[in-house]
Amino acid sequence: MAESKRGSSGRGFTRRCASLVREQRARIYILRRCATMLLCWYIQGDD
C-alpha cells in the first residue's frame, strides 16, 4: 500500500519538475531571441 502511494507522488513530483524545466527552457529561449535581436540592431546601427 505504501509503495503505491510513494510511486504516485513520485510521478507527480517528476511531472511537476518536467513542467518547470519546460517553462524555464521556454523563458531562456525567449531571452536568447530578444538578446540576439537587440545585438543585431545594435550592430546594424553601428554602421
PDB file of N, CA and C in Angstrom:
ATOM      1  N   MET A   1       0.827  -1.202   0.000  1.00  0.00           N
ATOM      2  CA  MET A   1       0.000   0.000   0.000  1.00  0.00           C
ATOM      3  C   MET A   1       0.867   1.260   0.000  1.00  0.00           C
ATOM      4  N   ALA A   2       1.822   1.317   0.904  1.00  0.00           N
ATOM      5  CA  ALA A   2       2.694   2.493   0.993  1.00  0.00           C
ATOM      6  C   ALA A   2       3.537   2.644  -0.273  1.00  0.00           C
ATOM      7  N   GLU A   3       3.899   1.513  -0.877  1.00  0.00           N
ATOM      8  CA  GLU A   3       4.713   1.549  -2.098  1.00  0.00           C
ATOM      9  C   GLU A   3       3.974   2.281  -3.225  1.00  0.00           C
ATOM     10  N   SER A   4       2.688   1.938  -3.411  1.00  0.00           N
ATOM     11  CA  SER A   4       1.940   2.562  -4.496  1.00  0.00           C
ATOM     12  C   SER A   4       1.734   4.056  -4.230  1.00  0.00           C
ATOM     13  N   LYS A   5       1.534   4.412  -2.953  1.00  0.00           N
ATOM     14  CA  LYS A   5       1.375   5.834  -2.622  1.00  0.00           C
ATOM     15  C   LYS A   5       2.644   6.605  -2.954  1.00  0.00           C
ATOM     16  N   ARG A   6       3.786   6.049  -2.556  1.00  0.00           N
ATOM     17  CA  ARG A   6       5.049   6.719  -2.810  1.00  0.00           C
ATOM     18  C   ARG A   6       5.302   6.814  -4.314  1.00  0.00           C
ATOM     19  N   GLY A   7       4.935   5.802  -5.057  1.00  0.00           N
ATOM     20  CA  GLY A   7       5.128   5.795  -6.507  1.00  0.00           C
ATOM     21  C   GLY A   7       4.310   6.876  -7.182  1.00  0.00           C
ATOM     22  N   SER A   8       3.058   7.041  -6.772  1.00  0.00           N
ATOM     23  CA  SER A   8       2.214   8.046  -7.409  1.00  0.00           C
ATOM     24  C   SER A   8       2.700   9.453  -7.080  1.00  0.00           C
ATOM     25  N   SER A   9       3.130   9.684  -5.845  1.00  0.00           N
ATOM     26  CA  SER A   9       3.631  11.012  -5.501  1.00  0.00           C
ATOM     27  C   SER A   9       4.952  11.273  -6.218  1.00  0.00           C
ATOM     28  N   GLY A  10       5.734  10.223  -6.428  1.00  0.00           N
ATOM     29  CA  GLY A  10       6.981  10.351  -7.175  1.00  0.00           C
ATOM     30  C   GLY A  10       6.718  10.759  -8.606  1.00  0.00           C
ATOM     31  N   ARG A  11       5.667  10.169  -9.217  1.00  0.00           N
ATOM     32  CA  ARG A  11       5.315  10.536 -10.585  1.00  0.00           C
ATOM     33  C   ARG A  11       4.845  11.982 -10.641  1.00  0.00           C
ATOM     34  N   GLY A  12       4.064  12.400  -9.641  1.00  0.00           N
ATOM     35  CA  GLY A  12       3.595  13.785  -9.610  1.00  0.00           C
ATOM     36  C   GLY A  12       4.761  14.752  -9.478  1.00  0.00           C
ATOM     37  N   PHE A  13       5.727  14.388  -8.660  1.00  0.00           N
ATOM     38  CA  PHE A  13       6.921  15.219  -8.490  1.00  0.00           C
ATOM     39  C   PHE A  13       7.699  15.297  -9.795  1.00  0.00           C
ATOM     40  N   THR A  14       7.842  14.164 -10.467  1.00  0.00           N
ATOM     41  CA  THR A  14       8.560  14.134 -11.745  1.00  0.00           C
ATOM     42  C   THR A  14       7.850  14.982 -12.782  1.00  0.00           C
ATOM     43  N   ARG A  15       6.523  14.858 -12.824  1.00  0.00           N
ATOM     44  CA  ARG A  15       5.741  15.641 -13.791  1.00  0.00           C
ATOM     45  C   ARG A  15       5.884  17.131 -13.505  1.00  0.00           C
ATOM     46  N   ARG A  16       5.846  17.496 -12.205  1.00  0.00           N
ATOM     47  CA  ARG A  16       5.984  18.900 -11.832  1.00  0.00           C
ATOM     48  C   ARG A  16       7.360  19.430 -12.223  1.00  0.00           C
ATOM     49  N   CYS A  17       8.391  18.620 -11.958  1.00  0.00           N
ATOM     50  CA  CYS A  17       9.759  19.011 -12.328  1.00  0.00           C
ATOM     51  C   CYS A  17       9.878  19.173 -13.836  1.00  0.00           C
ATOM     52  N   ALA A  18       9.296  18.252 -14.579  1.00  0.00           N
ATOM     53  CA  ALA A  18       9.367  18.313 -16.039  1.00  0.00           C
ATOM     54  C   ALA A  18       8.694  19.572 -16.557  1.00  0.00           C
ATOM     55  N   SER A  19       7.554  19.939 -15.979  1.00  0.00           N
ATOM     56  CA  SER A  19       6.864  21.138 -16.447  1.00  0.00           C
ATOM     57  C   SER A  19       7.663  22.394 -16.080  1.00  0.00           C
ATOM     58  N   LEU A  20       8.303  22.389 -14.914  1.00  0.00           N
ATOM     59  CA  LEU A  20       9.141  23.532 -14.536  1.00  0.00           C
ATOM     60  C   LEU A  20      10.336  23.668 -15.467  1.00  0.00           C
ATOM     61  N   VAL A  21      10.954  22.552 -15.792  1.00  0.00           N
ATOM     62  CA  VAL A  21      12.096  22.578 -16.708  1.00  0.00           C
ATOM     63  C   VAL A  21      11.658  23.103 -18.066  1.00  0.00           C
ATOM     64  N   ARG A  22      10.503  22.628 -18.544  1.00  0.00           N
ATOM     65  CA  ARG A  22       9.991  23.081 -19.842  1.00  0.00           C
ATOM     66  C   ARG A  22       9.745  24.584 -19.820  1.00  0.00           C
ATOM     67  N   GLU A  23       9.167  25.080 -18.717  1.00  0.00           N
ATOM     68  CA  GLU A  23       8.887  26.507 -18.595  1.00  0.00           C
ATOM     69  C   GLU A  23      10.183  27.317 -18.589  1.00  0.00           C
ATOM     70  N   GLN A  24      11.186  26.851 -17.845  1.00  0.00           N
ATOM     71  CA  GLN A  24      12.462  27.561 -17.794  1.00  0.00           C
ATOM     72  C   GLN A  24      13.130  27.559 -19.165  1.00  0.00           C
ATOM     73  N   ARG A  25      13.059  26.435 -19.871  1.00  0.00           N
ATOM     74  CA  ARG A  25      13.660  26.368 -21.206  1.00  0.00           C
ATOM     75  C   ARG A  25      12.978  27.349 -22.144  1.00  0.00           C
ATOM     76  N   ALA A  26      11.654  27.495 -22.030  1.00  0.00           N
ATOM     77  CA  ALA A  26      10.920  28.442 -22.870  1.00  0.00           C
ATOM     78  C   ALA A  26      11.361  29.867 -22.554  1.00  0.00           C
ATOM     79  N   ARG A  27      11.525  30.186 -21.267  1.00  0.00           N
ATOM     80  CA  ARG A  27      11.970  31.528 -20.883  1.00  0.00           C
ATOM     81  C   ARG A  27      13.361  31.818 -21.415  1.00  0.00           C
ATOM     82  N   ILE A  28      14.252  30.847 -21.280  1.00  0.00           N
ATOM     83  CA  ILE A  28      15.621  31.031 -21.767  1.00  0.00           C
ATOM     84  C   ILE A  28      15.623  31.221 -23.277  1.00  0.00           C
ATOM     85  N   TYR A  29      14.789  30.465 -23.972  1.00  0.00           N
ATOM     86  CA  TYR A  29      14.693  30.588 -25.428  1.00  0.00           C
ATOM     87  C   TYR A  29      14.243  31.997 -25.809  1.00  0.00           C
ATOM     88  N   ILE A  30      13.211  32.504 -25.133  1.00  0.00           N
ATOM     89  CA  ILE A  30      12.702  33.848 -25.422  1.00  0.00           C
ATOM     90  C   ILE A  30      13.771  34.895 -25.123  1.00  0.00           C
ATOM     91  N   LEU A  31      14.456  34.764 -23.982  1.00  0.00           N
ATOM     92  CA  LEU A  31      15.504  35.720 -23.638  1.00  0.00           C
ATOM     93  C   LEU A  31      16.627  35.705 -24.667  1.00  0.00           C
ATOM     94  N   ARG A  32      16.997  34.526 -25.123  1.00  0.00           N
ATOM     95  CA  ARG A  32      18.053  34.425 -26.142  1.00  0.00           C
ATOM     96  C   ARG A  32      17.627  35.098 -27.429  1.00  0.00           C
ATOM     97  N   ARG A  33      16.372  34.901 -27.830  1.00  0.00           N
ATOM     98  CA  ARG A  33      15.883  35.534 -29.050  1.00  0.00           C
ATOM     99  C   ARG A  33      15.912  37.048 -28.925  1.00  0.00           C
ATOM    100  N   CYS A  34      15.469  37.553 -27.777  1.00  0.00           N
ATOM    101  CA  CYS A  34      15.461  39.006 -27.549  1.00  0.00           C
ATOM    102  C   CYS A  34      16.889  39.559 -27.560  1.00  0.00           C
ATOM    103  N   ALA A  35      17.799  38.885 -26.882  1.00  0.00           N
ATOM    104  CA  ALA A  35      19.182  39.337 -26.832  1.00  0.00           C
ATOM    105  C   ALA A  35      19.795  39.340 -28.229  1.00  0.00           C
ATOM    106  N   THR A  36      19.495  38.313 -29.028  1.00  0.00           N
ATOM    107  CA  THR A  36      20.025  38.239 -30.386  1.00  0.00           C
ATOM    108  C   THR A  36      19.495  39.395 -31.233  1.00  0.00           C
ATOM    109  N   MET A  37      18.200  39.666 -31.112  1.00  0.00           N
ATOM    110  CA  MET A  37      17.626  40.774 -31.876  1.00  0.00           C
ATOM    111  C   MET A  37      18.244  42.105 -31.472  1.00  0.00           C
ATOM    112  N   LEU A  38      18.370  42.333 -30.161  1.00  0.00           N
ATOM    113  CA  LEU A  38      18.963  43.577 -29.697  1.00  0.00           C
ATOM    114  C   LEU A  38      20.398  43.726 -30.180  1.00  0.00           C
ATOM    115  N   LEU A  39      21.146  42.640 -30.135  1.00  0.00           N
ATOM    116  CA  LEU A  39      22.527  42.664 -30.593  1.00  0.00           C
ATOM    117  C   LEU A  39      22.592  42.966 -32.083  1.00  0.00           C
ATOM    118  N   CYS A  40      21.715  42.352 -32.866  1.00  0.00           N
ATOM    119  CA  CYS A  40      21.688  42.615 -34.309  1.00  0.00           C
ATOM    120  C   CYS A  40      21.354  44.077 -34.586  1.00  0.00           C
ATOM    121  N   TRP A  41      20.359  44.614 -33.885  1.00  0.00           N
ATOM    122  CA  TRP A  41      20.004  46.014 -34.076  1.00  0.00           C
ATOM    123  C   TRP A  41      21.163  46.923 -33.693  1.00  0.00           C
ATOM    124  N   TYR A  42      21.873  46.578 -32.621  1.00  0.00           N
ATOM    125  CA  TYR A  42      22.997  47.384 -32.161  1.00  0.00           C
ATOM    126  C   TYR A  42      24.108  47.378 -33.201  1.00  0.00           C
ATOM    127  N   ILE A  43      24.394  46.192 -33.751  1.00  0.00           N
ATOM    128  CA  ILE A  43      25.454  46.079 -34.760  1.00  0.00           C
ATOM    129  C   ILE A  43      25.022  46.805 -36.036  1.00  0.00           C
ATOM    130  N   GLN A  44      23.778  46.688 -36.456  1.00  0.00           N
ATOM    131  CA  GLN A  44      23.293  47.365 -37.651  1.00  0.00           C
ATOM    132  C   GLN A  44      23.384  48.885 -37.489  1.00  0.00           C
ATOM    133  N   GLY A  45      23.082  49.366 -36.302  1.00  0.00           N
ATOM    134  CA  GLY A  45      23.116  50.811 -36.034  1.00  0.00           C
ATOM    135  C   GLY A  45      24.535  51.360 -35.971  1.00  0.00           C
ATOM    136  N   ASP A  46      25.513  50.484 -35.815  1.00  0.00           N
ATOM    137  CA  ASP A  46      26.920  50.919 -35.721  1.00  0.00           C
ATOM    138  C   ASP A  46      27.426  51.475 -37.029  1.00  0.00           C
ATOM    139  N   ASP A  47      26.863  51.007 -38.157  1.00  0.00           N
ATOM    140  CA  ASP A  47      27.310  51.476 -39.476  1.00  0.00           C
ATOM    141  C   ASP A  47      27.044  52.918 -39.580  1.00  0.00           C
TER     142      ASP A  47
END
